[in-house]
XYZ file of C-alpha atoms in Angstrom:
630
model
C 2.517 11.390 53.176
C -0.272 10.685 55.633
C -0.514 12.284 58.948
C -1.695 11.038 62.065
C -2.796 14.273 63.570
C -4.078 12.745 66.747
C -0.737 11.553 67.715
C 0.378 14.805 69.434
C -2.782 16.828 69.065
C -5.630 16.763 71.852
C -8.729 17.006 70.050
C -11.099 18.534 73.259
C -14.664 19.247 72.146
C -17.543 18.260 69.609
C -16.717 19.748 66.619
C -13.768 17.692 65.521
C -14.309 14.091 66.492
C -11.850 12.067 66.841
C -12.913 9.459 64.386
C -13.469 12.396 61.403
C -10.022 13.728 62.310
C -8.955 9.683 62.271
C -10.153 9.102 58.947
C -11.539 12.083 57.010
C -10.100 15.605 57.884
C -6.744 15.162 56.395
C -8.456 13.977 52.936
C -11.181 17.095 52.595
C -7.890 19.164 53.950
C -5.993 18.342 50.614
C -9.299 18.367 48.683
C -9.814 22.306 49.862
C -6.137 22.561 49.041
C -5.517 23.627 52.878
C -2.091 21.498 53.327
C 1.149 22.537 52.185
C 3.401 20.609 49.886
C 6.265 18.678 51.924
C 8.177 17.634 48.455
C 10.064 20.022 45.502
C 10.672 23.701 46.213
C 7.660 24.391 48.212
C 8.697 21.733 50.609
C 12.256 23.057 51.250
C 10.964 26.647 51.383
C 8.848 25.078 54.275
C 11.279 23.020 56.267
C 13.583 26.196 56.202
C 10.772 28.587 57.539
C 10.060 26.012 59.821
C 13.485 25.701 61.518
C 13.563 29.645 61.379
C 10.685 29.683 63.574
C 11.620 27.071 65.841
C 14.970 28.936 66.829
C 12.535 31.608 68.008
C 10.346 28.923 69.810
C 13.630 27.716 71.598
C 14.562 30.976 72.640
C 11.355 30.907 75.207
C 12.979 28.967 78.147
C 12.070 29.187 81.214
C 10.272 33.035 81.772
C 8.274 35.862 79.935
C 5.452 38.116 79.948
C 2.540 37.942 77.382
C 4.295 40.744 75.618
C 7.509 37.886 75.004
C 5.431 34.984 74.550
C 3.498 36.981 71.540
C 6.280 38.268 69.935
C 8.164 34.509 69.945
C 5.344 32.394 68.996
C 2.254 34.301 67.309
C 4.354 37.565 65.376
C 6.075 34.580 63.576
C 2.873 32.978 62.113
C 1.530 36.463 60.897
C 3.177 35.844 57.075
C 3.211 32.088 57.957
C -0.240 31.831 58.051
C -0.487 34.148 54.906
C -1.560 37.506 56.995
C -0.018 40.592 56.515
C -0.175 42.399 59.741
C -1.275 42.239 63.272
C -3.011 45.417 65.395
C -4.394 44.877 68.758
C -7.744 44.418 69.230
C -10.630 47.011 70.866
C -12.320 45.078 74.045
C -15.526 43.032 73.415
C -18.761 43.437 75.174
C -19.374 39.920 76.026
C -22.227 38.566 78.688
C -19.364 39.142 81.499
C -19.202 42.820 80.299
C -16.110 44.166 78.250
C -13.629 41.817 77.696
C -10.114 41.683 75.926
C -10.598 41.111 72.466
C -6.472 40.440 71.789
C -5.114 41.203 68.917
C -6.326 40.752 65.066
C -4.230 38.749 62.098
C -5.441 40.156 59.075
C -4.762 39.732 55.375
C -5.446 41.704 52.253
C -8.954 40.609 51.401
C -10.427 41.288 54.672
C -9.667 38.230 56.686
C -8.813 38.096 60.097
C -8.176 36.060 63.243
C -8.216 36.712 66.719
C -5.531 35.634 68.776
C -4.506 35.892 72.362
C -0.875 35.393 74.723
C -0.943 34.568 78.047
C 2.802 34.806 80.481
C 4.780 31.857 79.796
C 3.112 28.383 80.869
C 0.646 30.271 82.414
C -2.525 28.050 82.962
C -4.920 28.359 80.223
C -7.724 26.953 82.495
C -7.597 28.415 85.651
C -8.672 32.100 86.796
C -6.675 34.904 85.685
C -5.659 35.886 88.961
C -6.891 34.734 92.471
C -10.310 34.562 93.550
C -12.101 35.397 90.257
C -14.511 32.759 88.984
C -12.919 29.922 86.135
C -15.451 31.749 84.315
C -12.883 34.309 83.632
C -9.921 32.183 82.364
C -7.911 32.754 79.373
C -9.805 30.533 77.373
C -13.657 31.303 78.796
C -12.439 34.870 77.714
C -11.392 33.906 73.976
C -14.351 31.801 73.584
C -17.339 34.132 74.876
C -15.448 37.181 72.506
C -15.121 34.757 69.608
C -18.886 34.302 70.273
C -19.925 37.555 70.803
C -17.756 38.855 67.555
C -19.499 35.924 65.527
C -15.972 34.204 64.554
C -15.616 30.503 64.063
C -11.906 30.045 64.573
C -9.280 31.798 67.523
C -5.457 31.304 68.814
C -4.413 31.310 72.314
C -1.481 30.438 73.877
C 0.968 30.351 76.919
C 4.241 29.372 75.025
C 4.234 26.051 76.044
C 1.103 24.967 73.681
C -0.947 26.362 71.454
C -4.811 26.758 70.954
C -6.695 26.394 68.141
C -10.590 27.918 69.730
C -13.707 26.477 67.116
C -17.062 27.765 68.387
C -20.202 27.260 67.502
C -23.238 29.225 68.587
C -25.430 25.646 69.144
C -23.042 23.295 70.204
C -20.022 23.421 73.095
C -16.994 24.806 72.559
C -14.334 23.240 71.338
C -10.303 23.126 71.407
C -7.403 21.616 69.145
C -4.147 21.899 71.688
C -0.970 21.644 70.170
C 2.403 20.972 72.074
C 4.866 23.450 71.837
C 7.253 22.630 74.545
C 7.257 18.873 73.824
C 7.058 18.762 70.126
C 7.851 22.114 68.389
C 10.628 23.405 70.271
C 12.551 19.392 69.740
C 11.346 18.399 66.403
C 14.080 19.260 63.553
C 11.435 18.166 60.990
C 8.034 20.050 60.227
C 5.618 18.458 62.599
C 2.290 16.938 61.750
C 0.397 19.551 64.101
C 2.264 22.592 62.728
C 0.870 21.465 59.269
C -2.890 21.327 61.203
C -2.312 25.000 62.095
C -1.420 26.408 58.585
C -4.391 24.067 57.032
C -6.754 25.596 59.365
C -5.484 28.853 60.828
C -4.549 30.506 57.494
C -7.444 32.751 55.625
C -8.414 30.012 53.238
C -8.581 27.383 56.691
C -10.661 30.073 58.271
C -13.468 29.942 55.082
C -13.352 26.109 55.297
C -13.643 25.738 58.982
C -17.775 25.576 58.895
C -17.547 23.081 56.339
C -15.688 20.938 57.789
C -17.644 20.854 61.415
C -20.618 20.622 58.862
C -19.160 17.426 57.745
C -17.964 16.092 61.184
C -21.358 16.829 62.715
C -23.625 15.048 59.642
C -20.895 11.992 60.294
C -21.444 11.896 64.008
C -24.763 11.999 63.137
C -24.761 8.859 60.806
C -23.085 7.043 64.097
C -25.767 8.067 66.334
C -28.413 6.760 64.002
C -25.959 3.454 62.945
C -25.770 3.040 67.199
C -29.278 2.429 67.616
C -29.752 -0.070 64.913
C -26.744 -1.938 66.571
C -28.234 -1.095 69.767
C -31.318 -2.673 68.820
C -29.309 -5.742 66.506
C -27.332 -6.411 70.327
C -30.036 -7.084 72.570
C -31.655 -9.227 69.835
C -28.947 -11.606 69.477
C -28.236 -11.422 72.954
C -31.655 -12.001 74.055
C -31.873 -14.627 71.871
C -28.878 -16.387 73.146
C -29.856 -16.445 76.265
C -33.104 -18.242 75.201
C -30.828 -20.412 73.348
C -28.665 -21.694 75.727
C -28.880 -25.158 77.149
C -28.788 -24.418 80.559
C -31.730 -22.246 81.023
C -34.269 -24.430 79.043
C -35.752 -25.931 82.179
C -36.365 -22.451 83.512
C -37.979 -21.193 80.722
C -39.977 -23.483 80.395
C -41.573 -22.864 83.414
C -42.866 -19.379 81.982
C -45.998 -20.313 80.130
C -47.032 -16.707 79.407
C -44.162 -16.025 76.314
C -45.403 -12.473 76.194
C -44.662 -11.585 79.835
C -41.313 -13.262 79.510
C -40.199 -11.266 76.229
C -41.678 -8.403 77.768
C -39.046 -9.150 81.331
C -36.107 -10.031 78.955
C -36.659 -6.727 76.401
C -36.903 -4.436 79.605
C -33.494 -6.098 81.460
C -31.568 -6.712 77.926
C -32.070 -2.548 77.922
C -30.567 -2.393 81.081
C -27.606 -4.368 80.212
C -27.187 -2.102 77.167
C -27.659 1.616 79.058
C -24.810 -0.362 81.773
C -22.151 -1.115 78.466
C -23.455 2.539 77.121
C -22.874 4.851 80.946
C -19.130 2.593 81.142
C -17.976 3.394 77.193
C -19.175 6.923 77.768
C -17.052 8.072 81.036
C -13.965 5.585 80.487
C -13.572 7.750 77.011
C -14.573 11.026 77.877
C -12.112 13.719 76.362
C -12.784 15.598 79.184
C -10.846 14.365 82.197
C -12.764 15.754 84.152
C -15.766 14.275 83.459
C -14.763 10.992 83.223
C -13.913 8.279 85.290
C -10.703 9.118 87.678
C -9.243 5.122 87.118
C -9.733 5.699 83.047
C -6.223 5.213 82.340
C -5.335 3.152 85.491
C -3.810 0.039 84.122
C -5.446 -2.409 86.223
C -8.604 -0.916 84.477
C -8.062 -1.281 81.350
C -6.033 -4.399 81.278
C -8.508 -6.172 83.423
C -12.308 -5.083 83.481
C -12.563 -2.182 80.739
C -14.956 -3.576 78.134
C -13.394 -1.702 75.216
C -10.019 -2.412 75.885
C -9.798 -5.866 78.234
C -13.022 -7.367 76.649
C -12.485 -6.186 73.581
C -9.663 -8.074 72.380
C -11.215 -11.157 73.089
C -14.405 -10.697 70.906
C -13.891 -11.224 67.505
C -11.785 -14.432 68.665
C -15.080 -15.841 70.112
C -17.079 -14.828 66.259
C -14.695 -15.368 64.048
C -12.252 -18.153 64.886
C -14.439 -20.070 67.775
C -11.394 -19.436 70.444
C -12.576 -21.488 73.644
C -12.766 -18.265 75.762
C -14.317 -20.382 78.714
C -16.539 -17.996 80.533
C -13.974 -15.576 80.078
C -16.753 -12.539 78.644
C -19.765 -13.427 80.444
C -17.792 -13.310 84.013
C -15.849 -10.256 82.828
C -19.118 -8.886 82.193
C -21.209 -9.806 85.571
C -17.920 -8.470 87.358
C -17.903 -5.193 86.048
C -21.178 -4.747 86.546
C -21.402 -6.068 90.065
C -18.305 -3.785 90.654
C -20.847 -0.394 89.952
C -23.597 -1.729 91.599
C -21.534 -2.664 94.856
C -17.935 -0.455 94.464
C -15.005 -1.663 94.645
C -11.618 -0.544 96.013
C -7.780 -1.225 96.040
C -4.718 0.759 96.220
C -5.382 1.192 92.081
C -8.972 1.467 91.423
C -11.759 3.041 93.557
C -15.002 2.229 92.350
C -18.028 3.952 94.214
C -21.346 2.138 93.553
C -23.630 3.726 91.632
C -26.505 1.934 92.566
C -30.028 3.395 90.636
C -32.314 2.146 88.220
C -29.492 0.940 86.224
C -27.169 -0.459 88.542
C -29.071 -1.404 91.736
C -29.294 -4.813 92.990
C -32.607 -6.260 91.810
C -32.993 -4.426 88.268
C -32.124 -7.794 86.510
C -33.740 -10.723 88.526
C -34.501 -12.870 85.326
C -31.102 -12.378 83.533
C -29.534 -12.537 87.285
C -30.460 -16.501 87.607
C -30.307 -16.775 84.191
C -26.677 -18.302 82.262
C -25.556 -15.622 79.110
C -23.039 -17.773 77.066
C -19.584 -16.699 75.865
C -21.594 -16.094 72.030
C -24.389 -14.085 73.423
C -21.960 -11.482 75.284
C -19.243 -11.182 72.541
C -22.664 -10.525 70.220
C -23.094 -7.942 72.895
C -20.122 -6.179 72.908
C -19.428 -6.344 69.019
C -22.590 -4.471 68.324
C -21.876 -1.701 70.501
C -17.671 -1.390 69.937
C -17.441 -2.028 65.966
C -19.430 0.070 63.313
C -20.330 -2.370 60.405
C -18.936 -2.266 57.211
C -20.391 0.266 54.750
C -19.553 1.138 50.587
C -18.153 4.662 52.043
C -16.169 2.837 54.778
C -14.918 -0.478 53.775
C -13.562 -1.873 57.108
C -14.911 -1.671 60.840
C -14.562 0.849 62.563
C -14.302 1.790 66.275
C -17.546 3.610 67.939
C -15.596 6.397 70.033
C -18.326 7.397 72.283
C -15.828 10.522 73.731
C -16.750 12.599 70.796
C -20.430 11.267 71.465
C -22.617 14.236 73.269
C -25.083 12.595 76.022
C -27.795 13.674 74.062
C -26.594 11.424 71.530
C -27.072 8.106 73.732
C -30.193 9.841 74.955
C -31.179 9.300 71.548
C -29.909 5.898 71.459
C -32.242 5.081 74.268
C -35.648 6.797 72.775
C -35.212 4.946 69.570
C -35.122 1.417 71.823
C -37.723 2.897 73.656
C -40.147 2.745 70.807
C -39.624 -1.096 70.256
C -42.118 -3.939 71.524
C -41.128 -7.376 72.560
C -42.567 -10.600 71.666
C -41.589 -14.541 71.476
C -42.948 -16.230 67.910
C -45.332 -19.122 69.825
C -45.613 -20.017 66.235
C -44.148 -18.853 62.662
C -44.793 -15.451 61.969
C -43.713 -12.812 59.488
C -42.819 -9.466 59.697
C -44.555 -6.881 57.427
C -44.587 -3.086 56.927
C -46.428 -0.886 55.453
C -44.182 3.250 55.525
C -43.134 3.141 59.089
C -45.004 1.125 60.904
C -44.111 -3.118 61.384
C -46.614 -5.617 62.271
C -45.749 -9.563 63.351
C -48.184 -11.745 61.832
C -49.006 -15.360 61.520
C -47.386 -16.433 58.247
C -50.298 -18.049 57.093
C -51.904 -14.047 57.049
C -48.745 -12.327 55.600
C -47.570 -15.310 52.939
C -49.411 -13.598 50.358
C -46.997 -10.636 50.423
C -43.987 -12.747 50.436
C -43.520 -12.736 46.224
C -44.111 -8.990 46.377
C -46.784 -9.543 43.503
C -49.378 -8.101 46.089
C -47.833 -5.292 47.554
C -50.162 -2.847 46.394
C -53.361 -3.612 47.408
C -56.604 -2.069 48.550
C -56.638 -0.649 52.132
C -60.240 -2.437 52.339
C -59.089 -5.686 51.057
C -56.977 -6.298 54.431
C -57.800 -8.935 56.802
C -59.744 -6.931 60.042
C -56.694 -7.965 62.657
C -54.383 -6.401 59.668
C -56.314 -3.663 59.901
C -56.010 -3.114 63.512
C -52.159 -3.217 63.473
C -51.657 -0.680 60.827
C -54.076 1.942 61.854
C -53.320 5.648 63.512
C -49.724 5.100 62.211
C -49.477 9.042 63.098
C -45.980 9.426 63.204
C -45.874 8.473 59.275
C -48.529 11.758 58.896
C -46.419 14.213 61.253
C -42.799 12.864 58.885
C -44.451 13.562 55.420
C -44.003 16.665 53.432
C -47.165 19.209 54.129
C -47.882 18.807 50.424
C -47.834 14.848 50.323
C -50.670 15.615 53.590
C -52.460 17.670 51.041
C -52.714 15.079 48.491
C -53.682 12.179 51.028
C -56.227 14.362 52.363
C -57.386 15.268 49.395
C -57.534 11.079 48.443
C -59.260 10.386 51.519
C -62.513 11.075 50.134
C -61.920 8.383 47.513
C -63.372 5.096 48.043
C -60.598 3.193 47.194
C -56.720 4.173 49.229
C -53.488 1.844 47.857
C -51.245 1.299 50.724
C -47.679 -0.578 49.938
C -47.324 -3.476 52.360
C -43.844 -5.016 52.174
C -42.770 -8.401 53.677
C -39.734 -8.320 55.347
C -38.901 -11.609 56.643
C -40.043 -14.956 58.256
C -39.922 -15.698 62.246
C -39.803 -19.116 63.396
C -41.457 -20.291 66.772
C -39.273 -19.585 69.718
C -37.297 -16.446 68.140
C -37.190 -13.010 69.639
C -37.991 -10.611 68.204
C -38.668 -6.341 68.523
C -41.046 -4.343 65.764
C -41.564 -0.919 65.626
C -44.406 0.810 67.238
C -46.906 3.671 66.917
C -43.536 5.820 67.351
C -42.561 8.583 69.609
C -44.915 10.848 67.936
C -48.386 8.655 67.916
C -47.193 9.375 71.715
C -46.586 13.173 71.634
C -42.913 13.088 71.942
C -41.103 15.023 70.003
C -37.065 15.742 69.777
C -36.082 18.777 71.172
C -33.010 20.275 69.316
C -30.517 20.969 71.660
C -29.539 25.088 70.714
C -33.487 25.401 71.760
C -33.088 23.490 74.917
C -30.050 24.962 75.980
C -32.235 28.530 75.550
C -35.267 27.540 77.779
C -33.135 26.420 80.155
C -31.479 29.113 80.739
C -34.746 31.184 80.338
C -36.454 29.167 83.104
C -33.566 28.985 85.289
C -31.650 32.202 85.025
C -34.428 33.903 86.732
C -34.255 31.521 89.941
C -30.987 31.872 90.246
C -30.233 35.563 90.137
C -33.337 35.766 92.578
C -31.337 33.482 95.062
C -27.581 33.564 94.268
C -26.703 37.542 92.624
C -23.507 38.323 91.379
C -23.629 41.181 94.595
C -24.900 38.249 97.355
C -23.629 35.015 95.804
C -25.255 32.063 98.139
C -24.541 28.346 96.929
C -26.639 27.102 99.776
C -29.654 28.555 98.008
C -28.766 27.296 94.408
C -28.409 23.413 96.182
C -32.268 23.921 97.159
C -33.799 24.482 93.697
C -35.739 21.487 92.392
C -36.135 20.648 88.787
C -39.112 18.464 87.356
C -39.671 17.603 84.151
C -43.099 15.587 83.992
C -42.725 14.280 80.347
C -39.303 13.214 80.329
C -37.943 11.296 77.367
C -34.511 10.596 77.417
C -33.466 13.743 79.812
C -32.140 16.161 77.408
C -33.644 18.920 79.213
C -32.522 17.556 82.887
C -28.922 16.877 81.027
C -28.993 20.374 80.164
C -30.851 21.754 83.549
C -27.619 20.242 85.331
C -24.866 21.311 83.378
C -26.606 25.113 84.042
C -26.914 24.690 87.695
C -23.479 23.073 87.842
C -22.192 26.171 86.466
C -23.393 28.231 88.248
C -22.925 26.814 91.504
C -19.189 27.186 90.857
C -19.459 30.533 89.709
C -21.410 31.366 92.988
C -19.161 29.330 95.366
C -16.231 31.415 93.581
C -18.035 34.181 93.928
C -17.830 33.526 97.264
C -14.384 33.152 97.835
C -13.232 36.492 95.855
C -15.531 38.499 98.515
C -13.996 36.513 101.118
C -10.435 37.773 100.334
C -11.498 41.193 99.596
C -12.787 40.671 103.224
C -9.442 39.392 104.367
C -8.088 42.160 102.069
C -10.029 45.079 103.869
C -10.080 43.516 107.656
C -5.556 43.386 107.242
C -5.980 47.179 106.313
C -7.881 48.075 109.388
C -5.692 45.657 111.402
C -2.135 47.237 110.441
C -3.700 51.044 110.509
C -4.756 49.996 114.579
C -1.938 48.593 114.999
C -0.144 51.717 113.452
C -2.150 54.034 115.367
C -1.770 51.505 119.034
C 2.255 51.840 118.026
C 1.763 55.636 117.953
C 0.146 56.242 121.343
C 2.941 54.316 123.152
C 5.872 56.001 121.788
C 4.336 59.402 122.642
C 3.070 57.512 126.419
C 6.446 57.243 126.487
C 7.899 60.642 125.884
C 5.623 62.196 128.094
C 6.475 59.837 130.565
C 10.514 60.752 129.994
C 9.639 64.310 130.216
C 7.652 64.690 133.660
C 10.915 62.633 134.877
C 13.541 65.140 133.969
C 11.405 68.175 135.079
């Protein structure tokens, strides 16, 4: 039986992406063993503990206290899960101070996880009472003790869903929600998500759980890297089509200089891409609120979205030759024109976003320039579809929710590190480690056979020299040992270098080859745990200074500036935001909790004047009844 766990589950977070949990975590769940058998004894021994613990789920209807909602939903799982008792937990000393730390599942060899109950539909989200910060809701609470106790893996809930908590000390935290109310509490058979929570809540689940974000993390990974060399394959056939097309011949021609022209094209084809890359990010975050508002507005995504409108007409164009019209290309110019100008009606409300990226005159050429329906389904394939690989067979869907900014950041650095050019004749490209040079054909043809492709390094031609020298990225990647040895065969007079022929150019193609690299440069990748701690190294400081716990003051926190000189692709300004974006809240909060204890302390005073003001009349008046009768 296969399960489609994403059905009713709402996969929040980095750990599990949603294509891993698509396609893989089900398969290394019955590889670890972690899923129960649905078939022969086992299976009926399940389906009747199930329907035991759903009469105890359906018994929470309306009201209860954390006390109820524990002993309905979480006392059940204890044997369930394979533990063998539960204690409560001592508090946690957490950055916030000491926090709850719930209560503990534990089994016989030691195993244990921490779990938390809330009232009933209480929200999980929001502060735990009034005025405190969001930093201190139920779920900020589980995840800075699961943190702080060095645990992968937590439960929370409210009775109305449960929480599965997966945190990692270098990456954001992450949530598996399951629906009680809607699912458990009406399903007669054993649902899909309640098999999830055995797999991965039980003792054995809890071992597994690093391996398996292991695994999801080296497969986002291998999309990242996959996304660039699309990234890169897109604007080269789209580029290319453009040059291709009929209609813009006579204007083309008109550019005599076919280096500055590449050079315009290569720097606006980008642009289109980082457009197509911003929109698939924010119309799939799994974060609502981080993504766009109109995301799921129908209007959208029937009518401009360009994974789910646009999309459906793409492979039509490629693979059958449907007569789309200009069907893509004006989808296309419209959706961008609607960021770069906004747009608004009683469905959609697009504000423009203007910039860099989607202000008026970033694309003059490809503005005045005609696409083609070929060139922009090109486009959009590259960036939508994954290509076919021995591990995965078919295409697959890039999901670019479970895709970390960082992650396009990268996307962008690699393009970064590509030069432009138009063949003005036939050319070849050639290699030698890292480093690409285009040549004239007649220079390279003698490494076409391969018979030559260890040669001398001083039998190159002089301009073949000039390309392939300084290649220092390819000295900063090798092993410190493999440096040893070159260094040591420097002194020789004689160095073999492998030069490899790659392919043939005619005149009038695009085409992109690799540079010195981000290294020759002095760029380097930052991991982001390591950003994420100079950050808040750099920044803490200035903000306590301005905005205390004791004297919160947002106003100050909006004046800070941040510059980062040698910016890359803006993983530390990414990161520099997120920080001051939390904190802000948490100041403006802040703010509001000494407010009502204001409000709080100013009605005391008020009601004991007003006690004392009702005092002095009543005894104005007795005095005044008493000098009367005398």
């Amino acid at each position: 039986m296969a399960y489609d766990f994403l059905r009713h589950a709402s996969f929040i977070g980095p750990i599990f992406p949603e294509p891993y949990v698509q396609f893989d975590l089900e398969n290394d769940l019955r590889r670890l063993g972690l899923i129960p058998r649905t078939t022969g004894d086992e299976g009926r021994a399940l389906q009747e503990s199930w329907e035991v613990y759903r009469r105890m789920l359906r018994q929470l209807v309306s009201r209860g206290g954390a006390e109820r909602v524990r002993n309905h939903v979480i006392e059940p799982l204890i044997q369930r899960l394979g533990y063998v008792r539960m204690s409560a937990a001592a508090e946690v000393t957490t950055r916030e101070g000491s926090e709850s730390g719930g209560f503990l599942l534990a089994d016989t060899d030691g195993g244990r996880l921490r779990v938390w109950a809330t009232g009933f539909e209480e929200d999980l989200d929001a502060p735990t009472r009034r005025g405190r910060a969001y930093r201190f809701s139920p779920v900020r609470i589980a995840q800075r003790v699961l943190l702080a106790a060095g645990e992968r893996v937590g439960l929370l809930t409210n009775g109305a869903e449960l929480r599965i908590l997966l945190t990692d000390p270098a990456r954001p935290d992450s949530q598996i929600v399951l629906p009680i109310q809607t699912q458990w509490r009406v399903s007669r058979d054993v649902p899909e998500t309640y098999v999830l929570l055995l797999a991965l809540a039980g003792p054995a689940g809890l071992r597994a759980v690093p391996e398996l974000a292991e695994k999801a993390r080296l497969q986002q990974a291998r999309v990242t890297k996959e996304l660039r060399v699309q990234a890169r394959q897109a604007i080269e056939g789209f580029i290319q089509a453009v040059l291709d097309h009929p209609k813009n011949q006579r204007l083309l021609l008109a550019e005599t200089d076919k280096a500055v022209l590449a050079r315009h094209l290569w720097r606006e084809g980008l642009i289109v891409v980082y457009r197509l890359l911003v929109i698939l990010k924010l119309e799939a975050y799994d974060n609502p609120a981080q993504a766009f508002s109109f995301a799921s507005v129908g209007l959208w995504r029937n009518t401009y979205s360009p994974s789910t409108a646009l999309a459906r007409h793409v492979r039509a164009a490629l693979d059958q030759g449907a007569e789309t019209g200009r069907l893509l290309e004006d989808g296309l110019r419209v959706l961008f024109r609607m960021f770069t100008e906004g747009f608004q009606c009683t469905e959609l409300h697009v504000r423009p976003l203007g910039g860099a990226l989607f202000g008026d005159s970033t694309t003059p050429w490809l503005s005045k320039l005609d696409w083609g329906e070929r060139a922009c389904a090109a486009l959009l394939d590259r960036l939508l579809w994954t290509s076919p690989t021995r591990s995965a067979g078919t295409r697959r869907r890039v999901h670019y929710g479970s895709l970390d900014i960082e992650d396009l950041g990268r996307v962008y650095e690699a393009l970064l590190e590509l030069e432009p050019g138009i063949a003005t004749e036939t050319m070849c490209r050639l290699r030698r480690q890292k480093l690409e040079v285009v040549v004239p054909v007649i220079q390279g043809d003698r490494y076409r056979s391969g018979l030559a492709s260890e040669i001398e390094s001083d039998q190159l031609e002089d301009d073949d020299e000039t390309d392939f020298e300084d290649s220092a990225e390819d000295e900063v990647d090798e092993p410190e040992e493999n440096r040893d040895e070159e260094e040591e065969d420097s002194g020789t007079e004689q160095k073999k270098t492998k030069v490899q022929w790659i392919e043939e150019i005619p005149a009038g193609k695009f085409f992109l080859r690799v540079g010195l690299g981000r290294k020759a440069t002095g760029s380097y990748y930052t991991p982001h745990s390591f950003v994420r701690f100079l950050v808040q190294e750099t920044l803490g400081p200035q903000v306590a200074e301005r905005s205390s716990r004791e004297n919160p003051n947002p106003s100050e926190l909006l004046k800070l500036k941040v510059l980062d000189p040698a910016m890359g692709s803006g993983h530390f300004l990414v990161e520099a935001c997120r920080f001051l974006g939390e904190k802000l809240y948490e100041s403006c909060r802040l703010c509001d909790e000494k407010a009502l204890e204001a409000e709080a302390r100013s009605r005391v005073v008020r009601n004991e004047q007003e006690k004392g003001s009702s005092l002095f009349s009543v005894g104005n008046a007795i005095q005044v009844l008493h000098s009367w009768l005398r």
